[in-house]
mmCIF file of C-alpha atoms and ligand atoms in Angstrom:
data_model
loop_
_atom_site.group_PDB
_atom_site.id
_atom_site.type_symbol
_atom_site.label_atom_id
_atom_site.label_comp_id
_atom_site.label_asym_id
_atom_site.label_seq_id
_atom_site.Cartn_x
_atom_site.Cartn_y
_atom_site.Cartn_z
ATOM 1 C CA UNK J 1 -44.788 -17.023 -69.657
ATOM 2 C CA UNK J 2 -46.001 -20.194 -67.956
ATOM 3 C CA UNK J 3 -44.700 -19.857 -64.419
ATOM 4 C CA UNK J 4 -46.928 -19.238 -61.431
ATOM 5 C CA UNK J 5 -46.382 -16.668 -58.675
ATOM 6 C CA UNK J 6 -42.863 -16.757 -57.165
ATOM 7 C CA UNK J 7 -41.779 -19.328 -59.729
ATOM 8 C CA UNK J 8 -39.243 -17.097 -61.356
ATOM 9 C CA UNK J 9 -35.651 -17.312 -62.424
ATOM 10 C CA UNK J 10 -33.462 -14.625 -60.890
ATOM 11 C CA UNK J 11 -30.314 -13.678 -62.755
ATOM 12 C CA UNK J 12 -27.843 -11.270 -61.205
ATOM 13 C CA UNK J 13 -24.835 -10.133 -63.187
ATOM 14 C CA UNK J 14 -23.373 -8.145 -66.019
ATOM 15 C CA UNK J 15 -24.903 -6.322 -68.931
ATOM 16 C CA UNK J 16 -22.537 -5.237 -71.740
ATOM 17 C CA UNK J 17 -22.651 -3.760 -75.198
ATOM 18 C CA UNK J 18 -20.636 -6.133 -77.420
ATOM 19 C CA UNK J 19 -18.548 -4.577 -80.191
ATOM 20 C CA UNK J 20 -17.726 -7.529 -82.446
ATOM 21 C CA UNK J 21 -15.238 -7.788 -85.308
ATOM 22 C CA UNK J 22 -15.435 -10.890 -87.512
ATOM 23 C CA UNK J 23 -12.191 -11.469 -89.443
ATOM 24 C CA UNK J 24 -10.273 -14.274 -91.136
ATOM 25 C CA UNK J 25 -7.932 -14.701 -88.202
ATOM 26 C CA UNK J 26 -7.222 -13.234 -84.754
ATOM 27 C CA UNK J 27 -4.320 -10.747 -84.464
ATOM 28 C CA UNK J 28 -1.189 -11.644 -82.491
ATOM 29 C CA UNK J 29 0.038 -9.150 -79.824
ATOM 30 C CA UNK J 30 1.236 -5.984 -81.588
ATOM 31 C CA UNK J 31 -0.255 -7.011 -84.941
ATOM 32 C CA UNK J 32 -3.058 -5.338 -86.944
ATOM 33 C CA UNK J 33 -5.442 -7.549 -88.906
ATOM 34 C CA UNK J 34 -7.657 -5.604 -91.308
ATOM 35 C CA UNK J 35 -10.647 -6.481 -93.518
ATOM 36 C CA UNK J 36 -12.990 -7.444 -90.658
ATOM 37 C CA UNK J 37 -16.754 -6.948 -90.450
ATOM 38 C CA UNK J 38 -18.138 -4.944 -87.495
ATOM 39 C CA UNK J 39 -21.361 -5.693 -85.611
ATOM 40 C CA UNK J 40 -22.684 -4.158 -82.420
ATOM 41 C CA UNK J 41 -24.830 -6.495 -80.328
ATOM 42 C CA UNK J 42 -26.261 -6.956 -76.843
ATOM 43 C CA UNK J 43 -24.189 -9.011 -74.411
ATOM 44 C CA UNK J 44 -22.841 -9.431 -70.890
ATOM 45 C CA UNK J 45 -22.935 -12.861 -69.277
ATOM 46 C CA UNK J 46 -25.770 -11.967 -66.904
ATOM 47 C CA UNK J 47 -27.988 -10.324 -69.523
ATOM 48 C CA UNK J 48 -27.309 -13.155 -71.996
ATOM 49 C CA UNK J 49 -28.421 -15.721 -69.414
ATOM 50 C CA UNK J 50 -31.534 -13.682 -68.648
ATOM 51 C CA UNK J 51 -32.444 -13.614 -72.347
ATOM 52 C CA UNK J 52 -31.903 -17.389 -72.605
ATOM 53 C CA UNK J 53 -34.166 -17.991 -69.610
ATOM 54 C CA UNK J 54 -36.903 -15.653 -70.881
ATOM 55 C CA UNK J 55 -36.820 -17.083 -74.429
ATOM 56 C CA UNK J 56 -37.179 -20.541 -72.860
ATOM 57 C CA UNK J 57 -40.484 -19.317 -71.446
ATOM 58 C CA UNK J 58 -39.640 -18.693 -67.780
ATOM 59 C CA UNK J 59 -40.585 -15.585 -65.834
ATOM 60 C CA UNK J 60 -37.189 -13.914 -65.499
ATOM 61 C CA UNK J 61 -35.962 -11.099 -63.264
ATOM 62 C CA UNK J 62 -32.587 -9.506 -63.976
ATOM 63 C CA UNK J 63 -30.592 -7.462 -61.462
ATOM 64 C CA UNK J 64 -27.501 -5.592 -62.631
ATOM 65 C CA UNK J 65 -25.989 -2.140 -62.909
ATOM 66 C CA UNK J 66 -25.701 -0.084 -66.091
ATOM 67 C CA UNK J 67 -24.615 3.474 -66.840
ATOM 68 C CA UNK J 68 -26.898 6.428 -67.551
ATOM 69 C CA UNK J 69 -25.576 6.555 -71.113
ATOM 70 C CA UNK J 70 -26.745 5.681 -74.619
ATOM 71 C CA UNK J 71 -25.573 2.039 -74.373
ATOM 72 C CA UNK J 72 -27.391 1.744 -71.038
ATOM 73 C CA UNK J 73 -30.640 3.068 -72.564
ATOM 74 C CA UNK J 74 -30.392 0.655 -75.494
ATOM 75 C CA UNK J 75 -29.619 -2.351 -73.284
ATOM 76 C CA UNK J 76 -32.492 -1.590 -70.933
ATOM 77 C CA UNK J 77 -34.935 -1.226 -73.819
ATOM 78 C CA UNK J 78 -33.734 -4.515 -75.316
ATOM 79 C CA UNK J 79 -34.182 -6.463 -72.045
ATOM 80 C CA UNK J 80 -37.702 -5.047 -71.770
ATOM 81 C CA UNK J 81 -38.460 -6.203 -75.328
ATOM 82 C CA UNK J 82 -37.413 -9.694 -74.190
ATOM 83 C CA UNK J 83 -40.108 -9.450 -71.467
ATOM 84 C CA UNK J 84 -37.504 -9.608 -68.702
ATOM 85 C CA UNK J 85 -38.434 -7.847 -65.454
ATOM 86 C CA UNK J 86 -35.979 -4.922 -65.396
ATOM 87 C CA UNK J 87 -37.473 -3.012 -62.456
ATOM 88 C CA UNK J 88 -34.474 -3.900 -60.241
ATOM 89 C CA UNK J 89 -31.771 -2.776 -62.648
ATOM 90 C CA UNK J 90 -29.770 0.076 -61.120
ATOM 91 C CA UNK J 91 -28.484 3.026 -63.223
ATOM 92 C CA UNK J 92 -25.197 4.674 -62.276
ATOM 93 C CA UNK J 93 -24.995 8.377 -63.222
ATOM 94 C CA UNK J 94 -21.173 8.542 -63.121
ATOM 95 C CA UNK J 95 -19.855 5.297 -64.626
ATOM 96 C CA UNK J 96 -20.154 4.052 -68.225
ATOM 97 C CA UNK J 97 -22.083 0.896 -69.094
ATOM 98 C CA UNK J 98 -20.091 -2.312 -69.558
ATOM 99 C CA UNK J 99 -18.478 -2.757 -72.979
ATOM 100 C CA UNK J 100 -16.887 -5.858 -74.517
ATOM 101 C CA UNK J 101 -14.521 -5.867 -77.508
ATOM 102 C CA UNK J 102 -14.853 -9.253 -79.186
ATOM 103 C CA UNK J 103 -12.805 -10.636 -82.089
ATOM 104 C CA UNK J 104 -14.005 -13.770 -83.868
ATOM 105 C CA UNK J 105 -12.070 -15.665 -86.559
ATOM 106 C CA UNK J 106 -13.362 -17.765 -89.444
ATOM 107 C CA UNK J 107 -13.256 -20.930 -87.282
ATOM 108 C CA UNK J 108 -15.450 -19.348 -84.629
ATOM 109 C CA UNK J 109 -12.560 -18.893 -82.150
ATOM 110 C CA UNK J 110 -12.787 -15.688 -80.132
ATOM 111 C CA UNK J 111 -10.935 -13.259 -77.878
ATOM 112 C CA UNK J 112 -12.865 -10.991 -75.502
ATOM 113 C CA UNK J 113 -11.730 -7.933 -73.561
ATOM 114 C CA UNK J 114 -14.265 -6.364 -71.187
ATOM 115 C CA UNK J 115 -14.381 -2.859 -69.641
ATOM 116 C CA UNK J 116 -16.893 -3.632 -66.862
ATOM 117 C CA UNK J 117 -17.738 -0.005 -65.961
ATOM 118 C CA UNK J 118 -20.990 0.091 -63.959
ATOM 119 C CA UNK J 119 -21.117 -3.725 -63.596
ATOM 120 C CA UNK J 120 -18.304 -3.508 -61.078
ATOM 121 C CA UNK J 121 -20.142 -0.957 -58.960
ATOM 122 C CA UNK J 122 -22.991 -3.300 -58.031
ATOM 123 C CA UNK J 123 -22.466 -3.304 -54.266
ATOM 124 C CA UNK J 124 -23.327 -5.721 -51.413
ATOM 125 C CA UNK J 125 -25.502 -2.983 -49.918
ATOM 126 C CA UNK J 126 -27.566 -2.654 -53.103
ATOM 127 C CA UNK J 127 -27.997 -6.434 -53.020
ATOM 128 C CA UNK J 128 -29.191 -6.338 -49.386
ATOM 129 C CA UNK J 129 -31.995 -4.033 -50.589
ATOM 130 C CA UNK J 130 -33.164 -6.814 -52.938
ATOM 131 C CA UNK J 131 -33.361 -9.456 -50.176
ATOM 132 C CA UNK J 132 -36.967 -10.587 -50.743
ATOM 133 C CA UNK J 133 -36.546 -11.006 -54.493
ATOM 134 C CA UNK J 134 -33.477 -13.171 -53.870
ATOM 135 C CA UNK J 135 -34.987 -15.295 -51.085
ATOM 136 C CA UNK J 136 -38.190 -15.959 -53.034
ATOM 137 C CA UNK J 137 -36.655 -16.999 -56.372
ATOM 138 C CA UNK J 138 -37.149 -20.571 -57.545
ATOM 139 C CA UNK J 139 -33.756 -20.653 -59.234
ATOM 140 C CA UNK J 140 -30.901 -18.157 -59.062
ATOM 141 C CA UNK J 141 -27.831 -17.860 -61.238
ATOM 142 C CA UNK J 142 -24.853 -15.524 -60.937
ATOM 143 C CA UNK J 143 -21.625 -15.230 -62.954
ATOM 144 C CA UNK J 144 -18.363 -13.459 -62.055
ATOM 145 C CA UNK J 145 -18.465 -10.149 -63.939
ATOM 146 C CA UNK J 146 -19.547 -8.353 -60.741
ATOM 147 C CA UNK J 147 -17.517 -7.904 -57.503
ATOM 148 C CA UNK J 148 -16.822 -11.020 -55.438
ATOM 149 C CA UNK J 149 -18.119 -9.360 -52.205
ATOM 150 C CA UNK J 150 -21.420 -8.748 -54.010
ATOM 151 C CA UNK J 151 -21.562 -12.388 -55.130
ATOM 152 C CA UNK J 152 -20.928 -13.534 -51.536
ATOM 153 C CA UNK J 153 -23.768 -11.296 -50.318
ATOM 154 C CA UNK J 154 -26.159 -12.694 -52.937
ATOM 155 C CA UNK J 155 -25.604 -16.338 -51.951
ATOM 156 C CA UNK J 156 -25.648 -15.571 -48.254
ATOM 157 C CA UNK J 157 -29.161 -14.053 -48.647
ATOM 158 C CA UNK J 158 -30.258 -16.799 -51.041
ATOM 159 C CA UNK J 159 -29.338 -19.427 -48.448
ATOM 160 C CA UNK J 160 -32.081 -18.040 -46.187
ATOM 161 C CA UNK J 161 -34.649 -19.121 -48.800
ATOM 162 C CA UNK J 162 -35.309 -22.305 -50.756
ATOM 163 C CA UNK J 163 -34.046 -21.372 -54.185
ATOM 164 C CA UNK J 164 -31.766 -23.513 -56.329
ATOM 165 C CA UNK J 165 -28.451 -21.654 -56.200
ATOM 166 C CA UNK J 166 -26.320 -21.890 -59.339
ATOM 167 C CA UNK J 167 -22.903 -20.286 -59.868
ATOM 168 C CA UNK J 168 -21.346 -19.979 -63.319
ATOM 169 C CA UNK J 169 -17.715 -19.140 -62.382
ATOM 170 C CA UNK J 170 -16.972 -17.130 -65.530
ATOM 171 C CA UNK J 171 -14.654 -15.373 -65.952
ATOM 172 C CA UNK J 172 -12.936 -17.355 -63.221
ATOM 173 C CA UNK J 173 -11.287 -15.660 -60.265
ATOM 174 C CA UNK J 174 -10.440 -16.862 -56.753
ATOM 175 C CA UNK J 175 -13.595 -18.034 -54.946
ATOM 176 C CA UNK J 176 -13.611 -18.196 -51.105
ATOM 177 C CA UNK J 177 -14.382 -21.708 -49.824
ATOM 178 C CA UNK J 178 -17.194 -20.316 -47.594
ATOM 179 C CA UNK J 179 -18.953 -19.046 -50.722
ATOM 180 C CA UNK J 180 -18.867 -22.475 -52.349
ATOM 181 C CA UNK J 181 -20.685 -23.953 -49.324
ATOM 182 C CA UNK J 182 -23.712 -21.879 -50.353
ATOM 183 C CA UNK J 183 -23.828 -23.196 -53.935
ATOM 184 C CA UNK J 184 -26.064 -26.074 -55.069
ATOM 185 C CA UNK J 185 -24.854 -26.309 -58.663
ATOM 186 C CA UNK J 186 -21.526 -25.094 -60.046
ATOM 187 C CA UNK J 187 -21.293 -24.778 -63.849
ATOM 188 C CA UNK J 188 -17.707 -24.204 -65.036
ATOM 189 C CA UNK J 189 -16.199 -25.068 -68.391
ATOM 190 C CA UNK J 190 -13.302 -27.524 -68.275
ATOM 191 C CA UNK J 191 -10.624 -24.779 -68.125
ATOM 192 C CA UNK J 192 -12.419 -23.007 -65.283
ATOM 193 C CA UNK J 193 -12.813 -26.285 -63.370
ATOM 194 C CA UNK J 194 -9.081 -27.068 -63.559
ATOM 195 C CA UNK J 195 -8.030 -23.522 -62.598
ATOM 196 C CA UNK J 196 -10.533 -23.371 -59.740
ATOM 197 C CA UNK J 197 -9.194 -26.679 -58.399
ATOM 198 C CA UNK J 198 -5.685 -25.283 -58.247
ATOM 199 C CA UNK J 199 -6.808 -21.865 -56.888
ATOM 200 C CA UNK J 200 -8.529 -23.728 -54.043
ATOM 201 C CA UNK J 201 -5.168 -25.278 -53.207
ATOM 202 C CA UNK J 202 -5.998 -28.892 -54.133
ATOM 203 C CA UNK J 203 -3.251 -31.241 -55.284
ATOM 204 C CA UNK J 204 -3.940 -33.150 -58.503
ATOM 205 C CA UNK J 205 -5.599 -36.391 -57.390
ATOM 206 C CA UNK J 206 -5.593 -38.244 -60.682
ATOM 207 C CA UNK J 207 -3.153 -40.472 -62.538
ATOM 208 C CA UNK J 208 -0.939 -38.681 -65.054
ATOM 209 C CA UNK J 209 -2.360 -40.957 -67.771
ATOM 210 C CA UNK J 210 -5.997 -40.322 -66.820
ATOM 211 C CA UNK J 211 -8.146 -39.093 -69.706
ATOM 212 C CA UNK J 212 -9.970 -35.743 -69.618
ATOM 213 C CA UNK J 213 -13.212 -37.212 -68.283
ATOM 214 C CA UNK J 214 -11.457 -39.132 -65.503
ATOM 215 C CA UNK J 215 -9.631 -35.922 -64.533
ATOM 216 C CA UNK J 216 -12.874 -33.904 -64.515
ATOM 217 C CA UNK J 217 -14.543 -36.493 -62.274
ATOM 218 C CA UNK J 218 -11.587 -36.596 -59.835
ATOM 219 C CA UNK J 219 -11.465 -32.794 -59.605
ATOM 220 C CA UNK J 220 -15.246 -32.492 -59.270
ATOM 221 C CA UNK J 221 -15.144 -34.926 -56.350
ATOM 222 C CA UNK J 222 -12.587 -32.748 -54.522
ATOM 223 C CA UNK J 223 -14.479 -29.518 -55.115
ATOM 224 C CA UNK J 224 -17.890 -30.984 -54.311
ATOM 225 C CA UNK J 225 -16.594 -32.052 -50.886
ATOM 226 C CA UNK J 226 -16.571 -28.337 -50.009
ATOM 227 C CA UNK J 227 -20.380 -28.582 -49.942
ATOM 228 C CA UNK J 228 -21.588 -28.335 -53.554
ATOM 229 C CA UNK J 229 -24.197 -30.923 -54.563
ATOM 230 C CA UNK J 230 -23.670 -30.927 -58.313
ATOM 231 C CA UNK J 231 -20.914 -29.803 -60.664
ATOM 232 C CA UNK J 232 -21.748 -29.563 -64.362
ATOM 233 C CA UNK J 233 -18.569 -29.169 -66.413
ATOM 234 C CA UNK J 234 -19.098 -28.152 -70.020
ATOM 235 C CA UNK J 235 -16.563 -29.522 -72.514
ATOM 236 C CA UNK J 236 -17.503 -27.671 -75.705
ATOM 237 C CA UNK J 237 -18.365 -29.957 -78.634
ATOM 238 C CA UNK J 238 -17.987 -33.007 -76.357
ATOM 239 C CA UNK J 239 -20.989 -32.071 -74.210
ATOM 240 C CA UNK J 240 -20.726 -32.014 -70.423
ATOM 241 C CA UNK J 241 -20.160 -34.080 -67.281
ATOM 242 C CA UNK J 242 -22.698 -33.932 -64.454
ATOM 243 C CA UNK J 243 -21.075 -34.894 -61.168
ATOM 244 C CA UNK J 244 -23.429 -35.687 -58.291
ATOM 245 C CA UNK J 245 -21.423 -35.160 -55.099
ATOM 246 C CA UNK J 246 -24.016 -36.753 -52.785
ATOM 247 C CA UNK J 247 -24.048 -40.026 -54.708
ATOM 248 C CA UNK J 248 -20.479 -39.783 -56.067
ATOM 249 C CA UNK J 249 -21.855 -40.499 -59.549
ATOM 250 C CA UNK J 250 -20.824 -38.877 -62.843
ATOM 251 C CA UNK J 251 -22.954 -38.812 -65.996
ATOM 252 C CA UNK J 252 -21.647 -37.821 -69.417
ATOM 253 C CA UNK J 253 -24.134 -35.958 -71.593
ATOM 254 C CA UNK J 254 -23.036 -35.811 -75.246
ATOM 255 C CA UNK J 255 -23.515 -32.625 -77.269
ATOM 256 C CA UNK J 256 -25.680 -32.408 -80.400
ATOM 257 C CA UNK J 257 -23.199 -32.286 -83.298
ATOM 258 C CA UNK J 258 -23.274 -29.055 -85.330
ATOM 259 C CA UNK J 259 -20.819 -26.820 -87.194
ATOM 260 C CA UNK J 260 -20.031 -23.920 -84.846
ATOM 261 C CA UNK J 261 -19.634 -20.472 -86.415
ATOM 262 C CA UNK J 262 -19.513 -18.305 -83.260
ATOM 263 C CA UNK J 263 -19.412 -19.674 -79.708
ATOM 264 C CA UNK J 264 -19.718 -16.261 -77.969
ATOM 265 C CA UNK J 265 -22.601 -16.481 -75.491
ATOM 266 C CA UNK J 266 -23.167 -20.236 -75.993
ATOM 267 C CA UNK J 267 -22.145 -20.945 -72.391
ATOM 268 C CA UNK J 268 -24.535 -18.223 -71.238
ATOM 269 C CA UNK J 269 -27.304 -19.778 -73.304
ATOM 270 C CA UNK J 270 -26.575 -23.136 -71.592
ATOM 271 C CA UNK J 271 -26.684 -21.563 -68.115
ATOM 272 C CA UNK J 272 -29.829 -19.487 -68.701
ATOM 273 C CA UNK J 273 -31.778 -22.454 -70.079
ATOM 274 C CA UNK J 274 -30.508 -24.672 -67.258
ATOM 275 C CA UNK J 275 -31.824 -22.204 -64.649
ATOM 276 C CA UNK J 276 -35.101 -21.899 -66.552
ATOM 277 C CA UNK J 277 -35.651 -25.655 -66.800
ATOM 278 C CA UNK J 278 -34.851 -26.166 -63.100
ATOM 279 C CA UNK J 279 -37.357 -23.411 -62.339
ATOM 280 C CA UNK J 280 -39.939 -25.392 -64.316
ATOM 281 C CA UNK J 281 -39.291 -28.366 -62.011
ATOM 282 C CA UNK J 282 -37.190 -30.522 -64.351
ATOM 283 C CA UNK J 283 -34.606 -32.797 -62.744
ATOM 284 C CA UNK J 284 -30.976 -31.932 -63.335
ATOM 285 C CA UNK J 285 -30.361 -34.371 -66.222
ATOM 286 C CA UNK J 286 -33.430 -33.267 -68.130
ATOM 287 C CA UNK J 287 -32.561 -29.606 -67.499
ATOM 288 C CA UNK J 288 -29.016 -30.201 -68.768
ATOM 289 C CA UNK J 289 -30.401 -31.859 -71.886
ATOM 290 C CA UNK J 290 -32.471 -28.763 -72.710
ATOM 291 C CA UNK J 291 -29.462 -26.523 -71.976
ATOM 292 C CA UNK J 292 -27.199 -28.637 -74.215
ATOM 293 C CA UNK J 293 -29.721 -28.530 -77.053
ATOM 294 C CA UNK J 294 -30.186 -24.756 -76.736
ATOM 295 C CA UNK J 295 -26.402 -24.177 -76.791
ATOM 296 C CA UNK J 296 -26.087 -26.394 -79.881
ATOM 297 C CA UNK J 297 -28.351 -23.924 -81.700
ATOM 298 C CA UNK J 298 -26.612 -20.812 -80.314
ATOM 299 C CA UNK J 299 -23.178 -21.818 -81.666
ATOM 300 C CA UNK J 300 -24.520 -21.916 -85.228
ATOM 301 C CA UNK J 301 -25.461 -18.201 -85.124
ATOM 302 C CA UNK J 302 -23.538 -14.952 -84.711
ATOM 303 C CA UNK J 303 -23.595 -12.753 -81.606
ATOM 304 C CA UNK J 304 -24.403 -13.408 -77.969
ATOM 305 C CA UNK J 305 -28.086 -12.567 -77.335
ATOM 306 C CA UNK J 306 -28.856 -12.639 -81.051
ATOM 307 C CA UNK J 307 -27.844 -16.330 -81.197
ATOM 308 C CA UNK J 308 -30.079 -17.550 -78.353
ATOM 309 C CA UNK J 309 -32.988 -19.793 -79.468
ATOM 310 C CA UNK J 310 -36.665 -19.606 -78.454
ATOM 311 C CA UNK J 311 -38.578 -22.319 -76.585
ATOM 312 C CA UNK J 312 -40.057 -23.982 -79.684
ATOM 313 C CA UNK J 313 -36.662 -24.344 -81.373
ATOM 314 C CA UNK J 314 -35.220 -25.859 -78.195
ATOM 315 C CA UNK J 315 -38.091 -28.356 -77.892
ATOM 316 C CA UNK J 316 -37.604 -29.412 -81.522
ATOM 317 C CA UNK J 317 -33.862 -29.867 -80.972
ATOM 318 C CA UNK J 318 -34.559 -31.965 -77.835
ATOM 319 C CA UNK J 319 -36.781 -34.256 -79.944
ATOM 320 C CA UNK J 320 -33.885 -34.733 -82.401
ATOM 321 C CA UNK J 321 -31.460 -35.226 -79.475
ATOM 322 C CA UNK J 322 -33.674 -37.971 -78.018
ATOM 323 C CA UNK J 323 -33.369 -39.888 -81.301
ATOM 324 C CA UNK J 324 -29.545 -39.822 -81.111
ATOM 325 C CA UNK J 325 -27.851 -43.145 -80.367
HETATM 326 O O1 RIB I 1 -20.044 -14.854 -72.477
HETATM 327 C C1 RIB I 1 -20.057 -13.923 -73.507
HETATM 328 C C2 RIB I 1 -20.115 -12.532 -72.958
HETATM 329 O O2 RIB I 1 -18.939 -12.263 -72.241
HETATM 330 C C3 RIB I 1 -20.190 -11.443 -74.016
HETATM 331 O O3 RIB I 1 -21.521 -11.130 -74.373
HETATM 332 C C4 RIB I 1 -19.418 -10.299 -73.381
HETATM 333 O O4 RIB I 1 -20.189 -9.175 -73.130
HETATM 334 C C5 RIB I 1 -18.786 -10.865 -72.117
HETATM 335 O O5 RIB I 1 -19.464 -10.504 -70.988
#
C-alpha cells in the first residue's frame, strides 16, 4: 500500500457470489445444455472493482451490503484477505447475499443473471452515515447494482468534497440528468453508451454512414454537455475512446491484443484500476493505459476476482504496451 493519509479509493456497490458454468455453448430459451464445468467464485461489480484497485496497490475502502449468511461470511473474509478496508460493509440479517448465475461458452461469451438480495437494500440513509468517508476520498467509483436513490445520495455527498467522481453505468438503467451533473468521469461500454443516449431522450446526431468511433464521439459530446468532463467508452478488443468534453477532443486508446477466454469481470478490472491510477495522481490517459493493460490480462483468465492481475503484472504489461506501434 503506497498511498498516504486520505489518498484512498472508495468503491461503493455490489458484492455477489458467482456460480459459474463453463460449457461448449450457451443454451437457448427453454433448452438444456449439459456437460458443463461448475466453479464458484467471488464477484459483484463493486467488489470486483475493489479487488482490482487493491491489487493495483491503492488503499481501498469498500462499502456495500451483504447478508448474514454463509456466502456473506465467505465474501467478507475474501475482501479482508485482499487487504480491502471492510469496516463499512453492512450486514443484513433478513436478506440473502447477492448471487450471480453465469454461463460462459467456449468462445468466452457469457450470460449473467443476478439475484441482488442485500445489495438492493443499501439505502440513502445508510450512505448519509458514511458522509466523511465519501467526502474525503481521492477517487470514488460506483456501479448500478445498488438502488438509484442510493447512487444519487452518494454523488450528492461526494460533490461536497474534492474527490474524482466516476460512474460505471453497469448494468445500465435510466439515470436522472441531475445525477450526471455530479459525475466527472463516466465509463460505459459501447452498448451502455448508446442505450443511455436514447434513455436521456437525445436524437441520433450522427450520419447514418458514420462508423462506430464517429458515432461514439457524437453521442459522447451530447451526453457530456449535461456536465460530465470525460466519457471513457470501452469497445472490447478494440480498446476505448476517451472523450474530453471541456476540450471537445476524443482520443482512441487501442487494446493490447490477446486471446480472450472469459471476459466476466474484465470491465470491473478496467474500472478498479482506473480509479486506483487516478488516486495515485496519474492523468486520465495514463490511468486508462494501465486500466486497458490490466483488463487485457483479466480476459485471459477464468472468473471475475480470480482473473484480476496484481500491480507487477500490470506494470510489465504497460511496458509491452508502450512498445506497440
Ligand atoms: O461484471 C461482472 C459481475 O457482474 C459478476 O462478478 C457478477 O457478480 C455480476 O455482478
